[in-house]
Tab-separated table of C-alpha atoms in Angstrom:
chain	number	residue	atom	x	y	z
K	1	UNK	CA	-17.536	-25.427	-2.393
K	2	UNK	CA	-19.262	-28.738	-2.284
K	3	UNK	CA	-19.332	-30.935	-5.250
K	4	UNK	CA	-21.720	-33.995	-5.829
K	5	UNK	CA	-20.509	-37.243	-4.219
K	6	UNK	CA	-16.518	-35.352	-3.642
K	7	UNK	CA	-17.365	-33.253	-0.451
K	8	UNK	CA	-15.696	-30.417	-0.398
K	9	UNK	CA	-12.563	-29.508	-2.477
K	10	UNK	CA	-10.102	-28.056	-0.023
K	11	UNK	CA	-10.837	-31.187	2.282
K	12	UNK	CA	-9.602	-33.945	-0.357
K	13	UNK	CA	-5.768	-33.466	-0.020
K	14	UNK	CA	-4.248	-35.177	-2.749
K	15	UNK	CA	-6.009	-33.226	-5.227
K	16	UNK	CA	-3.505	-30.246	-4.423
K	17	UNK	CA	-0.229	-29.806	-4.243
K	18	UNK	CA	0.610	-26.808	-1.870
K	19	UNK	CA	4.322	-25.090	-2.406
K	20	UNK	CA	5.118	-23.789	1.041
K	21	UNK	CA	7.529	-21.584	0.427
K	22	UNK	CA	5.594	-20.286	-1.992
K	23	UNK	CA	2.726	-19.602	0.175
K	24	UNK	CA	5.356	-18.154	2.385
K	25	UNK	CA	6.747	-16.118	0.581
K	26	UNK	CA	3.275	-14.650	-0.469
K	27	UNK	CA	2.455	-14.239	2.952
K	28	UNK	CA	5.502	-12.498	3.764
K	29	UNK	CA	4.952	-9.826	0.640
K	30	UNK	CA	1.100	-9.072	1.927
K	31	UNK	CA	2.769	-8.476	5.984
K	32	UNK	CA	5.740	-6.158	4.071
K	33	UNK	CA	2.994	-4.242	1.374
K	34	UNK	CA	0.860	-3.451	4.810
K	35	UNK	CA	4.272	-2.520	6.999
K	36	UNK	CA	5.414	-0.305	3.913
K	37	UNK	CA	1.905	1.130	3.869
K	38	UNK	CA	2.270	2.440	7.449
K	39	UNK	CA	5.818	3.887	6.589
K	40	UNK	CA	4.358	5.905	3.468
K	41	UNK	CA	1.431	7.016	6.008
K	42	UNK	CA	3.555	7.934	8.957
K	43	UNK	CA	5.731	10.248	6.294
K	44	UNK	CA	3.667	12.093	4.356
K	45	UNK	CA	1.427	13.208	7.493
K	46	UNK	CA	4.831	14.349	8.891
K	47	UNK	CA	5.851	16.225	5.627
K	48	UNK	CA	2.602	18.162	5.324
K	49	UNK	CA	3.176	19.989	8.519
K	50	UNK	CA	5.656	22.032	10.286
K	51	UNK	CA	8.274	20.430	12.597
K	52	UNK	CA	6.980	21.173	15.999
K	53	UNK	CA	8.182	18.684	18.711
K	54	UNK	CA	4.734	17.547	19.529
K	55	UNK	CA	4.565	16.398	15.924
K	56	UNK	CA	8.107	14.925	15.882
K	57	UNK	CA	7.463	12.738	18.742
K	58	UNK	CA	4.522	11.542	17.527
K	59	UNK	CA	6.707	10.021	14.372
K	60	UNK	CA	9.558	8.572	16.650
K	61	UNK	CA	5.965	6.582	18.341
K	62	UNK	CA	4.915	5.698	15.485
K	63	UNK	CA	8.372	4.779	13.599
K	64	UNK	CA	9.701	2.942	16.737
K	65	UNK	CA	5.943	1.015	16.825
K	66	UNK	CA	6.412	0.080	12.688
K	67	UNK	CA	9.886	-1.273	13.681
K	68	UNK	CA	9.116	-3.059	16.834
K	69	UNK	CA	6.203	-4.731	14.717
K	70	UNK	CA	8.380	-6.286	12.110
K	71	UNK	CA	10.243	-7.448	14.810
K	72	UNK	CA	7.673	-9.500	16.368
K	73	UNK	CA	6.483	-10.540	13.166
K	74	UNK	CA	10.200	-11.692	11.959
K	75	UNK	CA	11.601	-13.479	14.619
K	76	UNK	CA	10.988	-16.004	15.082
K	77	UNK	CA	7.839	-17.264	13.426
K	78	UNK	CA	7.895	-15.028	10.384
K	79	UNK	CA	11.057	-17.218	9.123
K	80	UNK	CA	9.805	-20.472	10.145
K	81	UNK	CA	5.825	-20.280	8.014
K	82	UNK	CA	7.386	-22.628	5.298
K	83	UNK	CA	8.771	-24.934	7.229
K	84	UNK	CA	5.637	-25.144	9.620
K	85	UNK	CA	3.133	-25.385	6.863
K	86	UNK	CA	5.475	-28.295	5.421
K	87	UNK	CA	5.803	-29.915	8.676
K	88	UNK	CA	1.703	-29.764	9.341
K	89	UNK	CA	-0.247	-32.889	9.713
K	90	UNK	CA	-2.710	-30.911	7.558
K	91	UNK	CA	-1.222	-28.678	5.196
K	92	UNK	CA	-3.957	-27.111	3.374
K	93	UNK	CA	-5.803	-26.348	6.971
K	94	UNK	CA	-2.364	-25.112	8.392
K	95	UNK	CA	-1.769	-22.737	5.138
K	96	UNK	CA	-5.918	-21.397	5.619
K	97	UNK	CA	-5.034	-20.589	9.307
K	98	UNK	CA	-1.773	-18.122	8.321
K	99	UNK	CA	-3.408	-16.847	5.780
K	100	UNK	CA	-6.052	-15.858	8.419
K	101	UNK	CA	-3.183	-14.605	10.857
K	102	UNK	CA	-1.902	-12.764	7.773
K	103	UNK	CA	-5.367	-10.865	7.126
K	104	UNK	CA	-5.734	-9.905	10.859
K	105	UNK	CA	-2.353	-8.743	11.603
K	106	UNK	CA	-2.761	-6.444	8.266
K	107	UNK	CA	-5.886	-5.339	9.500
K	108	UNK	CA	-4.361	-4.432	12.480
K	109	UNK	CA	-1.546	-2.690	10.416
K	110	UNK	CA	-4.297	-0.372	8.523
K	111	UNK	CA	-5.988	0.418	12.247
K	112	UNK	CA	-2.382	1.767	13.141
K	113	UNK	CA	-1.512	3.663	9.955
K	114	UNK	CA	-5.079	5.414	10.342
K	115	UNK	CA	-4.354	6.215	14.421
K	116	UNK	CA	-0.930	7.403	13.557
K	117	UNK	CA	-1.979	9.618	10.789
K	118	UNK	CA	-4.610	11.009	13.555
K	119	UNK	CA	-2.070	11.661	16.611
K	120	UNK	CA	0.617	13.113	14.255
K	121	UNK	CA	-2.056	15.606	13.339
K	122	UNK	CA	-3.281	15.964	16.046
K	123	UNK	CA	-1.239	14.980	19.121
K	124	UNK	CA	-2.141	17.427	21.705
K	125	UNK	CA	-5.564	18.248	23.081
K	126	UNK	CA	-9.024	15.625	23.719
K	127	UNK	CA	-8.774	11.995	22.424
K	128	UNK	CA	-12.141	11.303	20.763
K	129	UNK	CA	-13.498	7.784	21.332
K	130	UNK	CA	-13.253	6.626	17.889
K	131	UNK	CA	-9.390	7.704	17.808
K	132	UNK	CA	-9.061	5.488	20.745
K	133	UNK	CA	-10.410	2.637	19.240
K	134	UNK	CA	-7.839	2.925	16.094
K	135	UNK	CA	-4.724	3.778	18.178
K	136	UNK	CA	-5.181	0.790	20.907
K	137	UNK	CA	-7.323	-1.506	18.660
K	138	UNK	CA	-4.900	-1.775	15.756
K	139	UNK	CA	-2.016	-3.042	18.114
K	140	UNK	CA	-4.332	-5.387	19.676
K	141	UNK	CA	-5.344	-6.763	16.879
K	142	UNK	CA	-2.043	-7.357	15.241
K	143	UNK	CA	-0.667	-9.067	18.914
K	144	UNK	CA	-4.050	-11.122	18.476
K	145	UNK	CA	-3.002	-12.546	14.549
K	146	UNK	CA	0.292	-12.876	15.396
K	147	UNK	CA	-0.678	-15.000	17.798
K	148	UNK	CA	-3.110	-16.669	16.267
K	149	UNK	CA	0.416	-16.944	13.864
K	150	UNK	CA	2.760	-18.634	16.255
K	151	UNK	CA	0.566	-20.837	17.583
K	152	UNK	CA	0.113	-22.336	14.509
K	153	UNK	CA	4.366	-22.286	13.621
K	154	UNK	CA	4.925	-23.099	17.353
K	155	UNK	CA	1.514	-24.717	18.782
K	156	UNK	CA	1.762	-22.503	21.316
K	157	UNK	CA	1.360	-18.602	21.924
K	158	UNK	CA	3.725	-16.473	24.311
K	159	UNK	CA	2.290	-14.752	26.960
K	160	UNK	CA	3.395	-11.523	26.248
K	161	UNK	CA	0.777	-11.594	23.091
K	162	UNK	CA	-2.467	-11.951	25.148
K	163	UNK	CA	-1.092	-9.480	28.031
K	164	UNK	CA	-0.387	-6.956	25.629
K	165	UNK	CA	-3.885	-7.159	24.777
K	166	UNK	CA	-5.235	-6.664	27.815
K	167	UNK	CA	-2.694	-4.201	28.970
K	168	UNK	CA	-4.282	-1.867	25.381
K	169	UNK	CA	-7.943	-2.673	26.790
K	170	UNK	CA	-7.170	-1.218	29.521
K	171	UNK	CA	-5.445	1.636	29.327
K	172	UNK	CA	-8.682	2.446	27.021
K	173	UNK	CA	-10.406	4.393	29.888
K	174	UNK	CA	-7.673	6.522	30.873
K	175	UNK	CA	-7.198	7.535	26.995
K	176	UNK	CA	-10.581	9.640	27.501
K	177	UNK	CA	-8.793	11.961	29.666
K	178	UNK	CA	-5.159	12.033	27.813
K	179	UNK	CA	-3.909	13.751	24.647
K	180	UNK	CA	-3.458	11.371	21.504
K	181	UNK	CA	0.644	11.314	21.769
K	182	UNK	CA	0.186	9.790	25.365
K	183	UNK	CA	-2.437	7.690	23.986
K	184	UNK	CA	0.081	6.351	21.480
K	185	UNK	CA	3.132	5.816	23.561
K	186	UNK	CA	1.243	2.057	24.834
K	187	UNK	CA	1.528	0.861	22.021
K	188	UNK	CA	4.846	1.077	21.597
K	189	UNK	CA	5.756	0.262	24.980
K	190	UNK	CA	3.662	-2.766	24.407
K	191	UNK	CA	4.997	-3.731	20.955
K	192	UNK	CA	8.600	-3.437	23.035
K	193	UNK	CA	7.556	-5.883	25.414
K	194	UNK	CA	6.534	-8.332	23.508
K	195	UNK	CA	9.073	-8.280	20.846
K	196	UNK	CA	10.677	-11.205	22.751
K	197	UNK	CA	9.180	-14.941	22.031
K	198	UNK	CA	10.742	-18.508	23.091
K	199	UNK	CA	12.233	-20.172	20.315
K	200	UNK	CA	11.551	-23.466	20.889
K	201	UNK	CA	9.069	-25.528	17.943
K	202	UNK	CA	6.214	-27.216	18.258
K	203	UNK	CA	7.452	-30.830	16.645
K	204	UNK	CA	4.814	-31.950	13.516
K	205	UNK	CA	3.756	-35.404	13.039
């Protein structure tokens, strides 16, 4: 907050010392607590019905989704947030922005966990509009922190983030008329396209 003749705190620098792999590190644990939250979800909705195949392919969406999603997130920015924070011309404003990325992506996480809990339920029959909105908008908004994410490790985001995003939006209308598991197979065809990003690193003054 603002202080009398200082300005604000987190703009003077040299008053803080940020540890970047520790903020890393914390970063990572808060993406892995959201991701394990999903698992637990995706399981005990499974285990508290009978094994029809409806059901069963409505956890091999929503396990092969979980997985594809740490993939994104792991490689290769997820390894790199020390070094990028580090490497920033501004450290502190680098470390607020993946903290932000962090929040969003988890939000995006507990979207998922609460669509997948609905189409394992219930994955035949009519999608509801609110079911829509947790089953395409959780993806979307994890692709849109991750890559709010890599652009700030790489300074630039690949393509396949923003084109999944549209590709959810608009598969939205047809949703209306198709049974939750076909609602949830986008996502994971989108998560599988987009699990690939370029490797190459934004240099840091």
């Amino acid at each position: 907050m603002p202080t009398l003749r200082l300005g604000r705190s987190f703009e003077r620098v040299a008053e803080f010392a940020i540890s970047a792999e520790h903020l890393a590190e914390r970063y990572r644990q808060l993406f892995i607590i959201g991701l394990g939250e999903l698992i637990l979800v995706t399981g005990l909705t499974f285990s508290h019905g009978t094994f029809e195949p409806d059901r069963v392919t409505a956890v091999v969406f929503a396990s092969a989704t979980t997985a594809l999603m740490w993939r994104i997130y792991i490689h290769r920015a997820g390894g790199l947030i020390a070094e990028a924070i580090a490497a920033a011309p501004d450290p502190h404003r680098a470390a607020v922005t993946t903290m932000r990325a962090h929040l969003l992506m988890v939000a995006g996480i507990v979207a998922i966990a609460v669509g997948d809990e609905l189409v394992i339920e219930h994955p035949l029959g009519h999608t509801p509009s609110a079911w829509i909105i947790v089953i395409l908008g959780g993806p979307a908004l994890f692709l849109a922190g991750r890559g709010l994410f890599e652009y700030e490790v790489f300074g630039r985001v690949s393509r396949s983030r923003p084109i999944g995003v549209l590709v959810l939006a608009a598969t939205s209308p047809a949703a209306f008329f198709l049974p939750p598991l076909l609602v949830a197979m986008a996502p994971a065809l989108v998560a599988g396209g987009s699990r690939h990003v370029r490797s190459d690193r934004r240099g840091r003054g």
